[in-house]
């Protein structure tokens, strides 16, 4: 027997009846068609609100061949770098009635499954691969069938996917040259096992060598966590030859380094200068006031979304790679060495 206690979900027919319009007109409103007059659109919107109507994504997909969903695959949801990036993506997708669905590659897939598989099951209209997501055969294959843009990870090569990133090499070079310009010579770098950190490490080493400071090059490995930044800085400070400046692969590492210096009563910036990367909201907290390289993440997100929308309209477009110029934001953790 039919469960009389379960409320029937309203349908598009109910919305049409409530609004006093045809079912076809409701469909046009749901598709965002410009052919519908504003009074009719408002009547449908009011009817949907009154009935608490939620359009079925599956049904709309069957009818139009599109879901209007963009899958965004992230490498670490805890990384504050993504905040500005997602804001930039949403500014473009939201204006076009496209909905983002986010997923961390570590948690999205079932064991043994590619992290992109759930998005393919949803039949997303486009993919954004953000950060250092490890490539696999399913991911590479997905990009040949679904419009895709890679954001931030310059070392991730996928067929038919566009790429937008900040210029990590230029950003690292600017940070190191700034420290050298202040008078620092003994500058260390905190790196991590990611493609972007490796690019910044290579740029750091090259910049030091070009300035005749190769004997001071020290690249210290971390795992990108605040604790590993603390541990790396502690080793540098306790190792008998503490640097006068440290450049870190991201702000989280730099904050860990700042904590290690504070625990050892090393003054920042009096005894030690610190520069992070990503210019996250953490860097601008007054108590920290961390100098950091701004990778213009919101601009990267905006441009990536624009390229993806273009590729969704014309899938046969040639691959495009674009580098946006970062900028150093100087705050209170940098000064000439030995400043009293």
Short mmCIF file of C-alpha atoms in Angstrom, two decimals:
data_model
loop_
_atom_site.label_atom_id
_atom_site.label_comp_id
_atom_site.label_asym_id
_atom_site.label_seq_id
_atom_site.Cartn_x
_atom_site.Cartn_y
_atom_site.Cartn_z
CA UNK A 1 0.00 0.00 0.00
CA UNK A 2 1.11 3.55 -0.66
CA UNK A 3 2.47 5.27 2.43
CA UNK A 4 -0.05 8.02 3.10
CA UNK A 5 2.27 9.64 5.61
CA UNK A 6 4.93 10.46 3.02
CA UNK A 7 4.43 13.81 1.33
CA UNK A 8 4.53 13.75 -2.46
CA UNK A 9 7.30 15.82 -3.95
CA UNK A 10 6.01 18.68 -6.09
CA UNK A 11 6.62 18.34 -9.82
CA UNK A 12 7.07 20.76 -12.68
CA UNK A 13 3.38 20.28 -13.46
CA UNK A 14 2.49 21.48 -9.95
CA UNK A 15 4.71 24.54 -10.41
CA UNK A 16 3.07 25.35 -13.75
CA UNK A 17 -0.41 25.03 -12.22
CA UNK A 18 0.53 27.19 -9.21
CA UNK A 19 2.06 29.89 -11.43
CA UNK A 20 -0.72 29.76 -14.02
CA UNK A 21 1.69 29.06 -16.88
CA UNK A 22 2.53 26.15 -19.15
CA UNK A 23 4.93 23.36 -18.27
CA UNK A 24 7.09 24.40 -21.23
CA UNK A 25 7.46 27.90 -19.82
CA UNK A 26 8.58 26.52 -16.43
CA UNK A 27 11.19 24.47 -18.29
CA UNK A 28 12.46 27.61 -20.00
CA UNK A 29 12.77 29.36 -16.64
CA UNK A 30 14.73 26.42 -15.21
CA UNK A 31 17.08 26.58 -18.20
CA UNK A 32 17.66 30.30 -17.66
CA UNK A 33 16.22 31.17 -21.05
CA UNK A 34 16.17 34.88 -21.92
CA UNK A 35 12.93 34.35 -23.85
CA UNK A 36 10.83 34.46 -20.66
CA UNK A 37 9.43 37.82 -19.55
CA UNK A 38 10.35 39.04 -16.08
CA UNK A 39 6.74 38.88 -14.74
CA UNK A 40 6.43 35.25 -15.87
CA UNK A 41 9.86 34.39 -14.43
CA UNK A 42 8.87 35.97 -11.11
CA UNK A 43 5.58 34.05 -11.05
CA UNK A 44 7.41 30.77 -11.57
CA UNK A 45 9.98 31.65 -8.89
CA UNK A 46 7.20 32.43 -6.40
CA UNK A 47 5.41 29.17 -7.23
CA UNK A 48 8.62 27.18 -6.73
CA UNK A 49 9.17 28.86 -3.36
CA UNK A 50 5.58 28.28 -2.26
CA UNK A 51 5.73 24.58 -3.17
CA UNK A 52 9.34 24.14 -2.00
CA UNK A 53 10.08 22.73 -5.44
CA UNK A 54 13.59 21.44 -6.15
CA UNK A 55 14.33 20.65 -9.79
CA UNK A 56 15.72 17.17 -10.43
CA UNK A 57 19.28 17.35 -11.75
CA UNK A 58 18.92 13.90 -13.30
CA UNK A 59 15.71 14.83 -15.10
CA UNK A 60 17.15 18.10 -16.37
CA UNK A 61 20.25 16.28 -17.55
CA UNK A 62 18.18 13.78 -19.51
CA UNK A 63 16.14 16.55 -21.10
CA UNK A 64 19.00 18.90 -21.98
CA UNK A 65 22.05 16.63 -22.10
CA UNK A 66 23.72 18.90 -19.52
CA UNK A 67 23.91 18.91 -15.73
CA UNK A 68 25.30 22.46 -15.35
CA UNK A 69 27.61 21.04 -12.67
CA UNK A 70 31.35 21.68 -12.53
CA UNK A 71 33.39 19.16 -10.58
CA UNK A 72 36.29 20.74 -8.66
CA UNK A 73 38.91 18.21 -7.56
CA UNK A 74 41.20 19.62 -4.84
CA UNK A 75 44.40 18.19 -3.42
CA UNK A 76 43.83 19.45 0.14
CA UNK A 77 40.64 21.08 1.43
CA UNK A 78 42.51 22.23 4.55
CA UNK A 79 44.86 24.45 2.53
CA UNK A 80 43.69 28.10 2.86
CA UNK A 81 45.16 28.82 -0.60
CA UNK A 82 41.94 27.46 -2.10
CA UNK A 83 39.70 30.12 -0.55
CA UNK A 84 40.56 32.89 -3.01
CA UNK A 85 40.80 30.43 -5.90
CA UNK A 86 37.27 29.12 -5.28
CA UNK A 87 35.97 32.66 -4.95
CA UNK A 88 37.39 33.46 -8.38
CA UNK A 89 35.89 30.32 -9.92
CA UNK A 90 32.48 30.99 -8.38
CA UNK A 91 32.39 34.59 -9.65
CA UNK A 92 32.36 33.23 -13.20
CA UNK A 93 30.40 29.99 -12.77
CA UNK A 94 27.71 31.59 -10.60
CA UNK A 95 27.03 34.28 -13.19
CA UNK A 96 26.39 31.51 -15.74
CA UNK A 97 24.15 29.41 -13.49
CA UNK A 98 26.81 26.70 -13.16
CA UNK A 99 27.11 24.93 -9.82
CA UNK A 100 30.41 23.79 -8.33
CA UNK A 101 30.72 20.47 -6.50
CA UNK A 102 33.95 20.18 -4.49
CA UNK A 103 35.89 17.06 -3.64
CA UNK A 104 39.23 16.34 -1.94
CA UNK A 105 41.00 13.63 -3.94
CA UNK A 106 41.98 11.82 -0.73
CA UNK A 107 38.38 11.31 0.39
CA UNK A 108 36.25 11.40 -2.76
CA UNK A 109 36.87 7.98 -4.27
CA UNK A 110 36.34 4.46 -2.98
CA UNK A 111 39.47 2.31 -2.43
CA UNK A 112 41.13 1.48 -5.73
CA UNK A 113 39.01 3.99 -7.61
CA UNK A 114 40.19 7.12 -9.40
CA UNK A 115 39.19 10.30 -7.52
CA UNK A 116 37.63 11.60 -10.73
CA UNK A 117 35.20 8.65 -10.99
CA UNK A 118 32.42 10.15 -8.81
CA UNK A 119 32.41 13.27 -10.98
CA UNK A 120 32.13 11.15 -14.11
CA UNK A 121 29.19 9.29 -12.56
CA UNK A 122 27.54 12.67 -11.99
CA UNK A 123 28.13 13.51 -15.67
CA UNK A 124 29.59 16.90 -14.81
CA UNK A 125 29.79 19.41 -17.65
CA UNK A 126 33.33 20.44 -16.75
CA UNK A 127 36.27 19.63 -14.48
CA UNK A 128 38.66 21.82 -12.51
CA UNK A 129 41.77 20.02 -11.22
CA UNK A 130 43.26 22.23 -8.51
CA UNK A 131 46.64 21.69 -6.90
CA UNK A 132 48.95 18.68 -6.99
CA UNK A 133 46.45 15.92 -7.70
CA UNK A 134 48.24 12.75 -8.81
CA UNK A 135 47.39 11.79 -12.41
CA UNK A 136 46.02 8.37 -13.30
CA UNK A 137 44.69 6.71 -16.44
CA UNK A 138 41.03 7.44 -15.61
CA UNK A 139 41.78 11.10 -14.95
CA UNK A 140 43.68 11.44 -18.22
CA UNK A 141 40.86 9.71 -20.09
CA UNK A 142 38.23 11.91 -18.44
CA UNK A 143 39.90 15.06 -19.74
CA UNK A 144 39.53 13.83 -23.32
CA UNK A 145 35.76 13.55 -22.86
CA UNK A 146 34.99 16.35 -20.41
CA UNK A 147 36.20 19.97 -20.71
CA UNK A 148 38.96 20.37 -18.11
CA UNK A 149 41.21 23.07 -16.71
CA UNK A 150 44.17 22.44 -14.40
CA UNK A 151 44.77 25.15 -11.83
CA UNK A 152 48.02 25.79 -10.00
CA UNK A 153 49.86 22.55 -10.80
CA UNK A 154 52.20 23.28 -13.69
CA UNK A 155 53.75 19.80 -13.60
CA UNK A 156 50.43 18.01 -14.15
CA UNK A 157 50.12 17.26 -17.87
CA UNK A 158 46.74 16.08 -19.11
CA UNK A 159 45.65 15.71 -22.73
CA UNK A 160 43.23 18.39 -23.96
CA UNK A 161 43.23 20.20 -20.59
CA UNK A 162 43.94 23.92 -20.29
CA UNK A 163 46.20 25.19 -17.51
CA UNK A 164 46.23 28.40 -15.49
CA UNK A 165 48.72 29.07 -12.70
CA UNK A 166 50.80 31.75 -11.10
CA UNK A 167 54.43 31.87 -12.21
CA UNK A 168 56.07 30.03 -9.28
CA UNK A 169 59.55 30.62 -10.67
CA UNK A 170 59.05 34.38 -10.87
CA UNK A 171 57.41 34.51 -7.42
CA UNK A 172 60.25 32.65 -5.72
CA UNK A 173 62.86 34.74 -7.52
CA UNK A 174 61.19 37.97 -6.36
CA UNK A 175 61.12 36.78 -2.74
CA UNK A 176 64.77 35.73 -2.70
CA UNK A 177 65.96 38.85 -4.53
CA UNK A 178 64.09 40.99 -2.02
CA UNK A 179 65.85 39.27 0.90
CA UNK A 180 69.21 39.66 -0.82
CA UNK A 181 68.41 43.31 -1.44
CA UNK A 182 67.87 43.76 2.29
CA UNK A 183 71.41 42.46 2.86
CA UNK A 184 70.72 38.78 3.64
CA UNK A 185 73.17 36.16 2.42
CA UNK A 186 72.44 33.07 4.51
CA UNK A 187 68.92 32.31 3.23
CA UNK A 188 67.33 28.87 3.64
CA UNK A 189 64.30 27.44 1.84
CA UNK A 190 61.61 25.16 3.33
CA UNK A 191 60.35 22.92 0.54
CA UNK A 192 57.78 20.10 0.23
CA UNK A 193 57.00 17.11 -2.04
CA UNK A 194 54.76 19.02 -4.47
CA UNK A 195 55.34 20.25 -7.99
CA UNK A 196 54.87 23.91 -7.11
CA UNK A 197 57.25 23.67 -4.13
CA UNK A 198 59.85 22.01 -6.37
CA UNK A 199 59.59 24.83 -8.91
CA UNK A 200 60.06 27.39 -6.15
CA UNK A 201 63.02 25.43 -4.78
CA UNK A 202 64.73 25.39 -8.16
CA UNK A 203 64.14 29.13 -8.57
CA UNK A 204 65.50 29.80 -5.06
CA UNK A 205 68.67 27.81 -5.77
CA UNK A 206 69.15 29.43 -9.17
CA UNK A 207 68.67 32.94 -7.78
CA UNK A 208 71.14 32.31 -4.97
CA UNK A 209 73.70 30.95 -7.43
CA UNK A 210 73.31 33.90 -9.80
CA UNK A 211 74.02 36.21 -6.88
CA UNK A 212 77.17 34.24 -5.97
CA UNK A 213 75.57 32.77 -2.84
CA UNK A 214 75.53 29.09 -3.80
CA UNK A 215 77.54 28.20 -0.68
CA UNK A 216 74.58 29.34 1.43
CA UNK A 217 71.93 27.28 -0.38
CA UNK A 218 70.00 25.09 2.05
CA UNK A 219 66.80 23.32 1.00
CA UNK A 220 65.03 21.72 3.97
CA UNK A 221 62.34 19.11 3.29
CA UNK A 222 58.90 19.31 4.98
CA UNK A 223 55.46 17.80 4.42
CA UNK A 224 53.71 21.21 4.14
CA UNK A 225 52.21 21.10 7.64
CA UNK A 226 52.67 23.72 10.33
CA UNK A 227 54.38 21.13 12.53
CA UNK A 228 56.91 20.25 9.83
CA UNK A 229 57.63 23.95 9.35
CA UNK A 230 58.24 24.23 13.09
CA UNK A 231 60.53 21.17 13.08
CA UNK A 232 62.48 22.35 10.04
CA UNK A 233 63.04 25.81 11.55
CA UNK A 234 64.06 24.24 14.86
CA UNK A 235 66.72 22.17 13.08
CA UNK A 236 68.06 25.24 11.32
CA UNK A 237 68.22 27.28 14.52
CA UNK A 238 69.76 24.48 16.57
CA UNK A 239 72.21 23.34 13.92
CA UNK A 240 75.07 25.69 14.73
CA UNK A 241 74.66 27.99 11.71
CA UNK A 242 71.24 29.60 11.88
CA UNK A 243 70.20 31.48 8.73
CA UNK A 244 69.33 35.16 8.83
CA UNK A 245 66.36 34.61 6.53
CA UNK A 246 64.01 31.79 5.56
CA UNK A 247 61.75 31.52 2.53
CA UNK A 248 58.97 28.92 2.87
CA UNK A 249 56.99 27.08 0.20
CA UNK A 250 53.71 28.25 1.73
CA UNK A 251 52.31 30.35 4.58
CA UNK A 252 51.55 27.35 6.79
CA UNK A 253 55.22 26.37 6.82
CA UNK A 254 56.27 29.96 7.49
CA UNK A 255 53.90 30.16 10.46
CA UNK A 256 55.39 26.96 11.85
CA UNK A 257 58.85 28.50 11.41
CA UNK A 258 57.67 31.65 13.17
CA UNK A 259 56.51 29.59 16.15
CA UNK A 260 59.88 27.80 16.38
CA UNK A 261 61.70 31.14 16.35
CA UNK A 262 59.41 32.52 19.03
CA UNK A 263 59.95 29.47 21.25
CA UNK A 264 63.70 30.05 21.04
CA UNK A 265 63.39 33.82 21.63
CA UNK A 266 64.73 34.50 18.14
CA UNK A 267 63.39 37.89 17.14
CA UNK A 268 61.47 38.22 13.87
CA UNK A 269 62.48 40.27 11.98
CA UNK A 270 65.34 41.48 14.20
CA UNK A 271 67.28 38.21 14.11
CA UNK A 272 65.41 36.32 11.41
CA UNK A 273 63.39 37.37 8.37
CA UNK A 274 60.56 35.15 7.09
CA UNK A 275 58.68 35.05 3.79
CA UNK A 276 55.83 32.66 2.99
CA UNK A 277 53.98 31.88 -0.21
CA UNK A 278 50.25 32.07 -1.10
CA UNK A 279 49.40 35.30 0.79
CA UNK A 280 46.52 33.54 2.54
CA UNK A 281 44.26 35.30 5.05
CA UNK A 282 46.56 33.93 7.78
CA UNK A 283 49.44 36.07 6.54
CA UNK A 284 47.45 39.27 7.00
CA UNK A 285 46.43 38.55 10.60
CA UNK A 286 47.86 41.50 12.54
CA UNK A 287 49.57 39.34 15.15
CA UNK A 288 51.43 37.45 12.40
CA UNK A 289 51.77 40.12 9.68
CA UNK A 290 53.70 37.68 7.50
CA UNK A 291 55.47 38.81 4.34
CA UNK A 292 54.27 36.49 1.57
CA UNK A 293 54.21 36.02 -2.18
CA UNK A 294 50.71 36.61 -3.51
CA UNK A 295 49.99 34.10 -6.32
CA UNK A 296 46.91 36.15 -7.32
CA UNK A 297 44.75 33.11 -6.63
CA UNK A 298 41.43 34.83 -7.24
CA UNK A 299 42.61 36.05 -10.63
CA UNK A 300 43.83 32.54 -11.41
CA UNK A 301 40.39 31.20 -10.51
CA UNK A 302 38.60 33.76 -12.66
CA UNK A 303 40.79 33.05 -15.67
CA UNK A 304 40.55 29.28 -15.23
CA UNK A 305 36.76 29.46 -15.09
CA UNK A 306 36.68 31.64 -18.21
CA UNK A 307 38.82 29.16 -20.13
CA UNK A 308 36.65 26.25 -19.00
CA UNK A 309 33.43 28.00 -20.06
CA UNK A 310 35.01 28.67 -23.47
CA UNK A 311 36.06 25.02 -23.81
CA UNK A 312 32.60 23.82 -22.81
CA UNK A 313 31.23 25.85 -25.71
CA UNK A 314 33.99 24.79 -28.12
CA UNK A 315 35.60 21.49 -27.04
CA UNK A 316 37.94 21.43 -30.05
CA UNK A 317 39.87 24.54 -28.96
CA UNK A 318 43.67 24.04 -28.83
CA UNK A 319 45.27 23.60 -25.41
CA UNK A 320 46.06 26.85 -23.63
CA UNK A 321 48.64 27.43 -20.88
CA UNK A 322 48.58 30.79 -19.09
CA UNK A 323 50.90 32.08 -16.34
CA UNK A 324 49.79 34.98 -14.16
CA UNK A 325 52.40 37.14 -12.45
CA UNK A 326 52.60 36.88 -8.64
CA UNK A 327 53.64 39.77 -6.41
CA UNK A 328 55.47 40.03 -3.11
CA UNK A 329 53.47 41.52 -0.24
CA UNK A 330 55.87 42.92 2.37
CA UNK A 331 54.67 42.97 5.97
CA UNK A 332 56.40 42.86 9.39
CA UNK A 333 58.47 39.65 9.18
CA UNK A 334 61.23 40.98 6.94
CA UNK A 335 64.00 43.49 7.63
CA UNK A 336 67.76 43.91 7.06
CA UNK A 337 69.85 41.32 8.97
CA UNK A 338 70.84 42.11 12.51
CA UNK A 339 68.40 44.98 12.88
CA UNK A 340 68.14 45.94 16.53
#
